[in-house]
């Protein structure tokens, strides 16, 4: 257990929420920093094929992509979006075309990743990176995870990545309270 | 390897796609039905707390929820949405309130699930169920997964659930081609 002071705005008359004020002292038993997990970080300029292999072999829930120039994660890709790496662009534009691929095209789906970097196959639209502070509660972590539809969030302190929290890890921790 | 005949519309002049026509014979080495996995199905009227425990203990990527009246899945909840079960409704409406929860509220997040059924905590907005046919190619499976942001798809044949395919399983299969 650890105690710390936090500035809070006044909240009252909320269903189930108590009246609390600024600079109260909290003694919490569990915060994000207590349940952080180690997780592999893949560099944005590394092989896309190796990243897919890493996810598949370790049954990861997603990829945390970093850059050599920052200690913060650049993007977090849920596994459901990593599979997009093997979907040809014209199928992404028109899903009806997925059914007309020939055997060789469908069976060599990962060939097109050969020689490509992660940077080359990232979604064009920049995603929100799910980030929490080590001092955030498990409810705050759950809220970020649910809101960004991400099965893992990154824990960042003073601009440095501390690790991640996966959905199953979060729920396991919540069940132990 | 197995061969079958499929009706297809004509496609031409697409980048990388070949000109193919109706009723061609395909001899494919891998279809969705070849990589289907067993997966626990939770009943919509079973305990929400037990479902959370199942996901946490087995590090599942999501929950497949069924009903007693149909052999088709009712809903598939990615793990990122199962964590929403422990987020109070007023925090879902206003994320700023997550930070003002008291210790006891954040530390007993799963208490509110006690006695609740899965049906009671499902998102109000009905989700699209990710469904593929056993004859779909891995590209078709990947496309459904990516489009619905789901880390697992259900494989359904003649209205009956055959199992699921997870993103990591799909990528592992694609890498083996």
Coordinates of N, CA and C in Angstrom, one line a residue, chain B residues 69-132:
Chain B
X69 N -30.8 -20.6 -27.2 CA -31.8 -20.8 -28.2 C -31.2 -20.9 -29.6
X70 N -29.9 -20.6 -29.8 CA -29.4 -20.6 -31.1 C -28.0 -21.2 -31.1
X71 N -27.6 -21.8 -32.2 CA -26.2 -22.4 -32.2 C -25.2 -21.4 -32.8
X72 N -25.8 -20.2 -33.2 CA -24.9 -19.1 -33.7 C -24.5 -18.2 -32.5
X73 N -23.3 -17.7 -32.6 CA -22.9 -16.7 -31.5 C -23.8 -15.5 -31.5
X74 N -24.1 -15.0 -30.3 CA -24.9 -13.8 -30.2 C -24.0 -12.6 -30.3
X75 N -22.9 -12.6 -29.6 CA -22.0 -11.4 -29.7 C -20.6 -11.9 -29.4
X76 N -19.6 -11.2 -30.0 CA -18.2 -11.5 -29.7 C -17.6 -10.2 -29.1
X77 N -17.1 -10.3 -27.9 CA -16.6 -9.1 -27.2 C -15.1 -9.2 -27.1
X78 N -14.3 -8.4 -27.8 CA -12.9 -8.3 -27.7 C -12.5 -8.0 -26.2
X79 N -11.4 -8.5 -25.8 CA -11.0 -8.2 -24.4 C -11.0 -6.8 -24.0
X80 N -10.7 -5.9 -25.0 CA -10.7 -4.4 -24.7 C -12.1 -4.0 -24.3
X81 N -13.1 -4.7 -24.7 CA -14.5 -4.3 -24.4 C -15.0 -5.0 -23.1
X82 N -14.4 -6.2 -22.8 CA -14.8 -6.9 -21.6 C -14.3 -6.0 -20.4
X83 N -13.2 -5.3 -20.5 CA -12.8 -4.5 -19.4 C -13.8 -3.4 -19.1
X84 N -14.6 -3.1 -20.0 CA -15.6 -2.0 -19.8 C -16.6 -2.5 -18.7
X85 N -16.7 -3.8 -18.5 CA -17.6 -4.3 -17.5 C -17.3 -3.7 -16.1
X86 N -16.0 -3.4 -15.8 CA -15.6 -2.9 -14.5 C -15.6 -1.4 -14.4
X87 N -15.9 -0.7 -15.6 CA -15.9 0.8 -15.5 C -17.3 1.3 -15.2
X88 N -17.5 2.1 -14.1 CA -18.8 2.6 -13.8 C -19.4 3.4 -14.9
X89 N -20.7 3.3 -15.1 CA -21.4 4.0 -16.2 C -21.1 5.5 -16.2
X90 N -21.0 6.2 -15.1 CA -20.8 7.6 -15.1 C -19.3 8.0 -15.6
X91 N -18.4 7.0 -15.4 CA -17.0 7.2 -16.0 C -17.0 7.0 -17.5
X92 N -17.9 6.0 -17.9 CA -18.0 5.8 -19.4 C -18.5 7.1 -20.0
X93 N -19.5 7.8 -19.3 CA -20.0 9.0 -19.9 C -19.1 10.2 -19.8
X94 N -18.3 10.2 -18.8 CA -17.3 11.3 -18.6 C -16.0 10.8 -18.0
X95 N -15.1 10.5 -18.9 CA -13.8 9.9 -18.5 C -13.1 10.7 -17.4
X96 N -13.3 12.0 -17.3 CA -12.6 12.8 -16.3 C -12.9 12.3 -14.9
X97 N -14.1 11.6 -14.8 CA -14.5 11.2 -13.4 C -13.7 10.0 -13.0
X98 N -13.0 9.3 -13.9 CA -12.2 8.1 -13.5 C -11.2 8.4 -12.4
X99 N -10.6 9.7 -12.5 CA -9.6 10.1 -11.6 C -10.0 10.4 -10.2
X100 N -11.3 10.6 -10.1 CA -11.8 11.1 -8.8 C -12.5 9.9 -7.9
X101 N -12.3 8.7 -8.4 CA -12.9 7.6 -7.7 C -12.0 7.4 -6.4
X102 N -12.7 7.1 -5.3 CA -12.0 6.8 -4.1 C -11.3 5.5 -4.1
X103 N -10.4 5.3 -3.2 CA -9.7 4.0 -3.1 C -10.6 2.8 -3.2
X104 N -11.6 2.8 -2.3 CA -12.5 1.6 -2.2 C -13.2 1.4 -3.4
X105 N -13.6 2.5 -4.2 CA -14.4 2.3 -5.4 C -13.5 1.6 -6.5
X106 N -12.3 2.1 -6.6 CA -11.4 1.6 -7.6 C -10.9 0.2 -7.3
X107 N -10.7 0.0 -6.0 CA -10.1 -1.3 -5.6 C -11.2 -2.4 -5.5
X108 N -12.4 -2.1 -5.6 CA -13.4 -3.1 -5.6 C -14.3 -3.0 -6.9
X109 N -13.5 -2.9 -8.0 CA -14.2 -2.7 -9.3 C -15.0 -3.8 -9.7
X110 N -14.6 -5.0 -9.3 CA -15.4 -6.2 -9.8 C -16.6 -6.5 -8.9
X111 N -16.7 -5.8 -7.7 CA -17.8 -6.1 -6.8 C -19.2 -5.8 -7.5
X112 N -19.2 -4.8 -8.4 CA -20.4 -4.4 -9.0 C -20.9 -5.5 -10.0
X113 N -20.0 -6.4 -10.3 CA -20.4 -7.5 -11.2 C -21.1 -8.7 -10.5
X114 N -21.0 -8.7 -9.2 CA -21.5 -9.8 -8.4 C -23.0 -9.9 -8.6
X115 N -23.4 -11.1 -8.9 CA -24.9 -11.4 -9.1 C -25.4 -10.9 -10.5
X116 N -24.5 -10.3 -11.3 CA -25.0 -9.9 -12.6 C -24.7 -10.9 -13.7
X117 N -25.6 -11.0 -14.7 CA -25.4 -11.9 -15.8 C -24.7 -11.1 -16.9
X118 N -24.1 -11.8 -17.9 CA -23.5 -11.2 -19.0 C -24.5 -10.2 -19.7
X119 N -25.7 -10.7 -19.8 CA -26.8 -9.9 -20.5 C -26.9 -8.5 -19.9
X120 N -26.7 -8.5 -18.6 CA -26.9 -7.2 -17.8 C -25.8 -6.2 -18.1
X121 N -24.6 -6.6 -18.6 CA -23.5 -5.7 -18.7 C -23.0 -5.6 -20.2
X122 N -23.7 -6.1 -21.1 CA -23.4 -6.0 -22.5 C -23.5 -4.6 -23.0
X123 N -22.7 -4.1 -24.0 CA -22.9 -2.8 -24.5 C -24.4 -2.7 -25.0
X124 N -24.9 -1.5 -24.9 CA -26.3 -1.3 -25.3 C -26.4 -1.4 -26.8
X125 N -25.4 -0.9 -27.5 CA -25.4 -1.0 -29.0 C -25.0 -2.3 -29.4
X126 N -25.8 -3.0 -30.2 CA -25.5 -4.4 -30.6 C -24.3 -4.3 -31.6
X127 N -23.4 -5.2 -31.4 CA -22.2 -5.2 -32.2 C -22.4 -6.2 -33.4
X128 N -21.6 -5.9 -34.5 CA -21.6 -6.9 -35.6 C -20.8 -8.1 -35.1
X129 N -21.3 -9.3 -35.3 CA -20.6 -10.5 -35.0 C -19.7 -10.9 -36.1
X130 N -18.4 -11.0 -35.8 CA -17.5 -11.4 -36.9 C -17.6 -12.9 -37.2
X131 N -18.2 -13.2 -38.4 CA -18.5 -14.5 -38.8 C -17.8 -14.8 -40.2
X132 N -17.2 -16.0 -40.3 CA -16.6 -16.4 -41.6 C -17.1 -17.8 -41.9

